[in-house]
């Protein structure tokens, strides 16, 4: 995670954005009126998906229940199984 001010960001905008995209880095930009955060589109989409999934009623509870399920009682994967 990088921290910069708006003047420094202006001087190296292209390089900063390349770093965010290529290395999935986050840049916090300090301004007089507050801070802003620059993230990659990939990171943004992942956050939106996480928020969407977490908002689904009962999903987290079902996942937690699945973590405690005994896998030895589950059928073995059969790639030839017809669905």
CSV table of N, CA, C and O in Angstrom, one decimal:
chain,number,residue,atom,x,y,z
A,1,UNK,N,0.8,-1.2,0.0
A,1,UNK,CA,0.0,0.0,0.0
A,1,UNK,C,0.9,1.2,0.0
A,1,UNK,O,1.8,1.3,0.8
A,2,UNK,N,0.6,2.1,-0.9
A,2,UNK,CA,1.4,3.3,-1.0
A,2,UNK,C,0.6,4.5,-0.5
A,2,UNK,O,-0.7,4.5,-0.7
A,3,UNK,N,1.2,5.5,0.0
A,3,UNK,CA,0.6,6.8,0.4
A,3,UNK,C,1.3,7.9,-0.3
A,3,UNK,O,2.5,8.0,-0.3
A,4,UNK,N,0.5,8.8,-0.9
A,4,UNK,CA,1.1,9.9,-1.6
A,4,UNK,C,0.2,11.1,-1.5
A,4,UNK,O,-0.9,11.0,-0.9
A,5,UNK,N,0.7,12.3,-1.9
A,5,UNK,CA,-0.2,13.4,-2.0
A,5,UNK,C,-0.6,13.7,-3.4
A,5,UNK,O,0.0,13.1,-4.3
A,6,UNK,N,-1.5,14.6,-3.6
A,6,UNK,CA,-2.0,14.9,-5.0
A,6,UNK,C,-1.0,15.4,-5.9
A,6,UNK,O,-0.9,15.0,-7.1
A,7,UNK,N,-0.1,16.2,-5.4
A,7,UNK,CA,1.0,16.8,-6.2
A,7,UNK,C,1.9,15.7,-6.8
A,7,UNK,O,2.3,15.7,-7.9
A,8,UNK,N,2.3,14.8,-5.9
A,8,UNK,CA,3.2,13.7,-6.3
A,8,UNK,C,2.5,12.8,-7.2
A,8,UNK,O,3.1,12.2,-8.2
A,9,UNK,N,1.2,12.5,-7.0
A,9,UNK,CA,0.5,11.7,-7.9
A,9,UNK,C,0.4,12.2,-9.3
A,9,UNK,O,0.6,11.5,-10.3
A,10,UNK,N,0.1,13.6,-9.4
A,10,UNK,CA,0.1,14.2,-10.7
A,10,UNK,C,1.4,14.0,-11.5
A,10,UNK,O,1.3,13.8,-12.7
A,11,UNK,N,2.5,14.1,-10.8
A,11,UNK,CA,3.8,14.0,-11.5
A,11,UNK,C,4.0,12.6,-12.0
A,11,UNK,O,4.7,12.4,-13.0
A,12,UNK,N,3.5,11.6,-11.4
A,12,UNK,CA,3.7,10.2,-11.8
A,12,UNK,C,2.4,9.4,-11.9
A,12,UNK,O,2.4,8.3,-11.5
A,13,UNK,N,1.4,10.0,-12.5
A,13,UNK,CA,0.1,9.4,-12.6
A,13,UNK,C,0.2,8.1,-13.4
A,13,UNK,O,-0.3,7.0,-12.9
A,14,UNK,N,0.8,8.1,-14.5
A,14,UNK,CA,0.8,6.9,-15.4
A,14,UNK,C,1.5,5.7,-14.6
A,14,UNK,O,1.0,4.6,-14.5
A,15,UNK,N,2.7,6.0,-14.1
A,15,UNK,CA,3.5,5.0,-13.3
A,15,UNK,C,2.7,4.5,-12.1
A,15,UNK,O,2.7,3.3,-11.8
A,16,UNK,N,2.0,5.4,-11.4
A,16,UNK,CA,1.2,5.0,-10.3
A,16,UNK,C,0.1,4.0,-10.7
A,16,UNK,O,-0.1,3.0,-10.0
A,17,UNK,N,-0.6,4.4,-11.7
A,17,UNK,CA,-1.7,3.5,-12.2
A,17,UNK,C,-1.2,2.2,-12.7
A,17,UNK,O,-1.8,1.1,-12.5
A,18,UNK,N,-0.1,2.2,-13.4
A,18,UNK,CA,0.5,0.9,-13.8
A,18,UNK,C,0.8,0.0,-12.6
A,18,UNK,O,0.6,-1.2,-12.7
A,19,UNK,N,1.4,0.6,-11.6
A,19,UNK,CA,1.7,-0.2,-10.4
A,19,UNK,C,0.4,-0.8,-9.7
A,19,UNK,O,0.4,-1.9,-9.3
A,20,UNK,N,-0.6,0.0,-9.7
A,20,UNK,CA,-1.9,-0.4,-9.1
A,20,UNK,C,-2.4,-1.6,-9.9
A,20,UNK,O,-2.8,-2.6,-9.3
A,21,UNK,N,-2.4,-1.5,-11.2
A,21,UNK,CA,-2.9,-2.6,-12.1
A,21,UNK,C,-2.0,-3.8,-12.1
A,21,UNK,O,-2.5,-4.9,-11.9
A,22,UNK,N,-0.7,-3.6,-12.3
A,22,UNK,CA,0.2,-4.7,-12.4
A,22,UNK,C,0.4,-5.5,-11.1
A,22,UNK,O,0.5,-6.7,-11.1
A,23,UNK,N,0.5,-4.8,-10.0
A,23,UNK,CA,0.8,-5.5,-8.7
A,23,UNK,C,-0.3,-5.5,-7.7
A,23,UNK,O,-0.2,-5.9,-6.6
A,24,UNK,N,-1.5,-5.1,-8.2
A,24,UNK,CA,-2.7,-5.0,-7.4
A,24,UNK,C,-2.4,-4.2,-6.1
A,24,UNK,O,-2.9,-4.5,-5.0
A,25,UNK,N,-1.7,-3.1,-6.3
A,25,UNK,CA,-1.3,-2.2,-5.2
A,25,UNK,C,-2.5,-1.3,-4.9
A,25,UNK,O,-3.4,-1.1,-5.7
A,26,UNK,N,-2.5,-0.7,-3.7
A,26,UNK,CA,-3.5,0.3,-3.4
A,26,UNK,C,-2.7,1.6,-3.1
A,26,UNK,O,-1.7,1.6,-2.4
A,27,UNK,N,-3.3,2.7,-3.6
A,27,UNK,CA,-2.6,4.0,-3.3
A,27,UNK,C,-3.6,4.9,-2.5
A,27,UNK,O,-4.8,5.0,-3.0
A,28,UNK,N,-3.2,5.4,-1.4
A,28,UNK,CA,-4.0,6.3,-0.7
A,28,UNK,C,-3.4,7.7,-1.0
A,28,UNK,O,-2.2,8.0,-0.9
A,29,UNK,N,-4.3,8.6,-1.5
A,29,UNK,CA,-4.0,9.9,-1.9
A,29,UNK,C,-4.5,10.9,-0.8
A,29,UNK,O,-5.7,11.0,-0.6
A,30,UNK,N,-3.6,11.6,-0.2
A,30,UNK,CA,-3.9,12.6,0.8
A,30,UNK,C,-4.2,14.0,0.1
A,30,UNK,O,-3.4,14.4,-0.7
A,31,UNK,N,-5.4,14.6,0.4
A,31,UNK,CA,-5.7,15.9,-0.1
A,31,UNK,C,-6.1,16.8,1.0
A,31,UNK,O,-6.3,16.3,2.2
A,32,UNK,N,-6.3,18.0,0.8
A,32,UNK,CA,-6.6,19.0,1.8
A,32,UNK,C,-8.0,18.7,2.4
A,32,UNK,O,-8.3,18.9,3.5
A,33,UNK,N,-8.9,18.1,1.5
A,33,UNK,CA,-10.3,17.9,1.9
A,33,UNK,C,-10.5,16.5,2.4
A,33,UNK,O,-11.6,16.1,2.8
A,34,UNK,N,-9.5,15.6,2.4
A,34,UNK,CA,-9.7,14.2,2.8
A,34,UNK,C,-8.8,13.3,2.0
A,34,UNK,O,-8.0,13.8,1.1
A,35,UNK,N,-9.0,12.0,2.2
A,35,UNK,CA,-8.2,11.1,1.4
A,35,UNK,C,-9.0,10.3,0.4
A,35,UNK,O,-10.2,10.2,0.6
A,36,UNK,N,-8.4,9.8,-0.6
A,36,UNK,CA,-9.0,9.0,-1.6
A,36,UNK,C,-8.1,7.7,-1.8
A,36,UNK,O,-6.9,7.8,-1.5
A,37,UNK,N,-8.8,6.7,-2.2
A,37,UNK,CA,-8.0,5.4,-2.4
A,37,UNK,C,-8.2,5.0,-3.9
A,37,UNK,O,-9.3,5.0,-4.5
A,38,UNK,N,-7.0,4.6,-4.5
A,38,UNK,CA,-7.0,4.1,-5.8
A,38,UNK,C,-6.8,2.6,-5.8
A,38,UNK,O,-5.8,2.2,-5.2
A,39,UNK,N,-7.7,1.8,-6.4
A,39,UNK,CA,-7.5,0.4,-6.4
A,39,UNK,C,-7.7,-0.1,-7.9
A,39,UNK,O,-8.3,0.6,-8.7
A,40,UNK,N,-7.3,-1.3,-8.2
A,40,UNK,CA,-7.4,-1.8,-9.5
A,40,UNK,C,-8.9,-2.2,-9.7
A,40,UNK,O,-9.7,-2.5,-8.8
A,41,UNK,N,-9.3,-2.3,-11.0
A,41,UNK,CA,-10.6,-2.8,-11.3
A,41,UNK,C,-10.8,-4.2,-10.8
A,41,UNK,O,-11.9,-4.5,-10.3
A,42,UNK,N,-9.8,-5.0,-10.9
A,42,UNK,CA,-9.9,-6.4,-10.4
A,42,UNK,C,-10.2,-6.4,-8.9
A,42,UNK,O,-11.1,-7.2,-8.5
A,43,UNK,N,-9.5,-5.6,-8.2
A,43,UNK,CA,-9.8,-5.5,-6.7
A,43,UNK,C,-11.2,-5.0,-6.4
A,43,UNK,O,-11.9,-5.5,-5.6
A,44,UNK,N,-11.6,-4.0,-7.2
A,44,UNK,CA,-12.9,-3.4,-7.0
A,44,UNK,C,-14.0,-4.4,-7.3
A,44,UNK,O,-14.9,-4.6,-6.5
A,45,UNK,N,-13.9,-5.2,-8.4
A,45,UNK,CA,-14.8,-6.2,-8.7
A,45,UNK,C,-14.9,-7.3,-7.6
A,45,UNK,O,-16.0,-7.8,-7.3
A,46,UNK,N,-13.7,-7.7,-7.1
A,46,UNK,CA,-13.7,-8.7,-6.0
A,46,UNK,C,-14.4,-8.2,-4.8
A,46,UNK,O,-15.1,-9.0,-4.1
A,47,UNK,N,-14.2,-6.9,-4.4
A,47,UNK,CA,-14.9,-6.4,-3.3
A,47,UNK,C,-16.4,-6.3,-3.5
A,47,UNK,O,-17.1,-6.7,-2.6
A,48,UNK,N,-16.8,-6.0,-4.7
A,48,UNK,CA,-18.3,-5.9,-4.9
A,48,UNK,C,-18.9,-7.3,-4.9
A,48,UNK,O,-20.0,-7.5,-4.3
A,49,UNK,N,-18.1,-8.3,-5.4
A,49,UNK,CA,-18.6,-9.7,-5.3
A,49,UNK,C,-18.7,-10.2,-3.9
A,49,UNK,O,-19.7,-10.8,-3.5
A,50,UNK,N,-17.7,-9.9,-3.1
A,50,UNK,CA,-17.7,-10.2,-1.7
A,50,UNK,C,-18.9,-9.6,-0.9
A,50,UNK,O,-19.6,-10.3,-0.2
A,51,UNK,N,-19.1,-8.3,-1.2
A,51,UNK,CA,-20.3,-7.6,-0.6
A,51,UNK,C,-21.6,-8.3,-1.0
A,51,UNK,O,-22.5,-8.5,-0.2
A,52,UNK,N,-21.7,-8.6,-2.3
A,52,UNK,CA,-22.9,-9.2,-2.8
A,52,UNK,C,-23.2,-10.6,-2.1
A,52,UNK,O,-24.3,-10.9,-1.6
A,53,UNK,N,-22.1,-11.4,-2.1
A,53,UNK,CA,-22.3,-12.7,-1.5
A,53,UNK,C,-22.6,-12.7,0.0
A,53,UNK,O,-23.4,-13.4,0.5
A,54,UNK,N,-22.0,-11.7,0.7
A,54,UNK,CA,-22.2,-11.6,2.1
A,54,UNK,C,-23.6,-11.1,2.4
A,54,UNK,O,-24.1,-11.3,3.5
A,55,UNK,N,-24.2,-10.4,1.4
A,55,UNK,CA,-25.6,-9.9,1.6
A,55,UNK,C,-26.7,-10.9,1.4
A,55,UNK,O,-27.8,-10.6,1.6
A,56,UNK,N,-26.3,-12.1,0.9
A,56,UNK,CA,-27.3,-13.1,0.6
A,56,UNK,C,-27.8,-13.8,1.9
A,56,UNK,O,-26.9,-14.3,2.6
A,57,UNK,N,-29.1,-13.7,2.2
A,57,UNK,CA,-29.6,-14.3,3.4
A,57,UNK,C,-29.2,-15.8,3.6
A,57,UNK,O,-29.4,-16.6,2.7
A,58,UNK,N,-28.6,-16.1,4.7
A,58,UNK,CA,-28.3,-17.5,5.1
A,58,UNK,C,-27.0,-18.0,4.4
A,58,UNK,O,-26.6,-19.1,4.8
A,59,UNK,N,-26.4,-17.4,3.5
A,59,UNK,CA,-25.3,-17.9,2.8
A,59,UNK,C,-24.1,-18.2,3.7
A,59,UNK,O,-23.5,-19.3,3.7
A,60,UNK,N,-23.8,-17.2,4.5
A,60,UNK,CA,-22.6,-17.4,5.4
A,60,UNK,C,-22.9,-18.5,6.4
A,60,UNK,O,-22.0,-19.3,6.7
A,61,UNK,N,-24.1,-18.6,6.9
A,61,UNK,CA,-24.5,-19.7,7.8
A,61,UNK,C,-24.3,-21.1,7.1
A,61,UNK,O,-23.8,-22.0,7.7
A,62,UNK,N,-24.7,-21.2,5.9
A,62,UNK,CA,-24.6,-22.4,5.1
A,62,UNK,C,-23.2,-22.8,4.9
A,62,UNK,O,-22.8,-24.0,5.0
A,63,UNK,N,-22.3,-21.8,4.6
A,63,UNK,CA,-20.9,-22.1,4.5
A,63,UNK,C,-20.3,-22.6,5.8
A,63,UNK,O,-19.5,-23.5,5.8
A,64,UNK,N,-20.6,-21.9,6.9
A,64,UNK,CA,-20.1,-22.4,8.2
A,64,UNK,C,-20.6,-23.8,8.5
A,64,UNK,O,-19.8,-24.6,9.0
A,65,UNK,N,-21.8,-24.1,8.2
A,65,UNK,CA,-22.3,-25.5,8.4
A,65,UNK,C,-21.5,-26.5,7.5
A,65,UNK,O,-21.2,-27.6,7.9
A,66,UNK,N,-21.2,-26.1,6.3
A,66,UNK,CA,-20.5,-26.9,5.4
A,66,UNK,C,-19.1,-27.2,5.9
A,66,UNK,O,-18.5,-28.3,5.6
A,67,UNK,N,-18.5,-26.2,6.6
A,67,UNK,CA,-17.1,-26.4,7.1
A,67,UNK,C,-17.1,-27.6,8.1
A,67,UNK,O,-16.1,-28.2,8.3
A,68,UNK,N,-18.2,-27.8,8.8
A,68,UNK,CA,-18.2,-28.8,9.8
A,68,UNK,C,-18.7,-30.2,9.3
A,68,UNK,O,-18.8,-31.1,10.1
A,69,UNK,N,-19.1,-30.2,8.1
A,69,UNK,CA,-19.6,-31.5,7.5
A,69,UNK,C,-18.5,-32.5,7.3
A,69,UNK,O,-17.4,-32.2,7.0
A,70,UNK,N,-18.9,-33.7,7.7
A,70,UNK,CA,-17.9,-34.9,7.6
A,70,UNK,C,-17.7,-35.3,6.1
A,70,UNK,O,-18.7,-35.8,5.5
A,71,UNK,N,-16.6,-35.0,5.5
A,71,UNK,CA,-16.3,-35.3,4.1
A,71,UNK,C,-16.3,-36.8,3.8
A,71,UNK,O,-16.4,-37.2,2.6
A,72,UNK,N,-16.0,-37.6,4.8
A,72,UNK,CA,-15.9,-39.0,4.5
A,72,UNK,C,-17.3,-39.6,4.1
A,72,UNK,O,-17.3,-40.7,3.5
A,73,UNK,N,-18.4,-39.0,4.5
A,73,UNK,CA,-19.7,-39.5,4.1
A,73,UNK,C,-20.1,-39.0,2.8
A,73,UNK,O,-21.2,-39.3,2.3
A,74,UNK,N,-19.3,-38.1,2.1
A,74,UNK,CA,-19.7,-37.6,0.8
A,74,UNK,C,-19.3,-38.5,-0.3
A,74,UNK,O,-18.3,-39.2,-0.2
A,75,UNK,N,-20.1,-38.5,-1.4
A,75,UNK,CA,-19.7,-39.4,-2.5
A,75,UNK,C,-18.4,-38.9,-3.2
A,75,UNK,O,-18.1,-37.7,-3.2
A,76,UNK,N,-17.7,-39.8,-3.8
A,76,UNK,CA,-16.5,-39.5,-4.5
A,76,UNK,C,-16.8,-38.9,-5.8
A,76,UNK,O,-17.8,-39.3,-6.5
A,77,UNK,N,-16.1,-38.0,-6.3
A,77,UNK,CA,-16.3,-37.3,-7.6
A,77,UNK,C,-16.2,-38.3,-8.7
A,77,UNK,O,-15.2,-39.1,-8.8
A,78,UNK,N,-17.2,-38.3,-9.6
A,78,UNK,CA,-17.2,-39.2,-10.7
A,78,UNK,C,-17.4,-38.3,-12.0
A,78,UNK,O,-18.4,-37.8,-12.2
A,79,UNK,N,-16.3,-38.1,-12.8
A,79,UNK,CA,-16.4,-37.3,-13.9
A,79,UNK,C,-17.4,-37.7,-15.0
A,79,UNK,O,-17.9,-37.0,-15.8
A,80,UNK,N,-17.8,-39.0,-14.9
A,80,UNK,CA,-18.7,-39.6,-15.9
A,80,UNK,C,-20.2,-39.5,-15.4
A,80,UNK,O,-21.1,-39.9,-16.1
A,81,UNK,N,-20.4,-39.0,-14.2
A,81,UNK,CA,-21.7,-38.9,-13.7
A,81,UNK,C,-22.6,-37.9,-14.5
A,81,UNK,O,-22.2,-36.9,-14.9
A,82,UNK,N,-23.8,-38.4,-14.8
A,82,UNK,CA,-24.7,-37.6,-15.6
A,82,UNK,C,-25.5,-36.7,-14.6
A,82,UNK,O,-26.0,-37.1,-13.6
A,83,UNK,N,-25.6,-35.4,-15.0
A,83,UNK,CA,-26.3,-34.4,-14.2
A,83,UNK,C,-27.7,-34.3,-14.7
A,83,UNK,O,-28.2,-34.0,-15.5
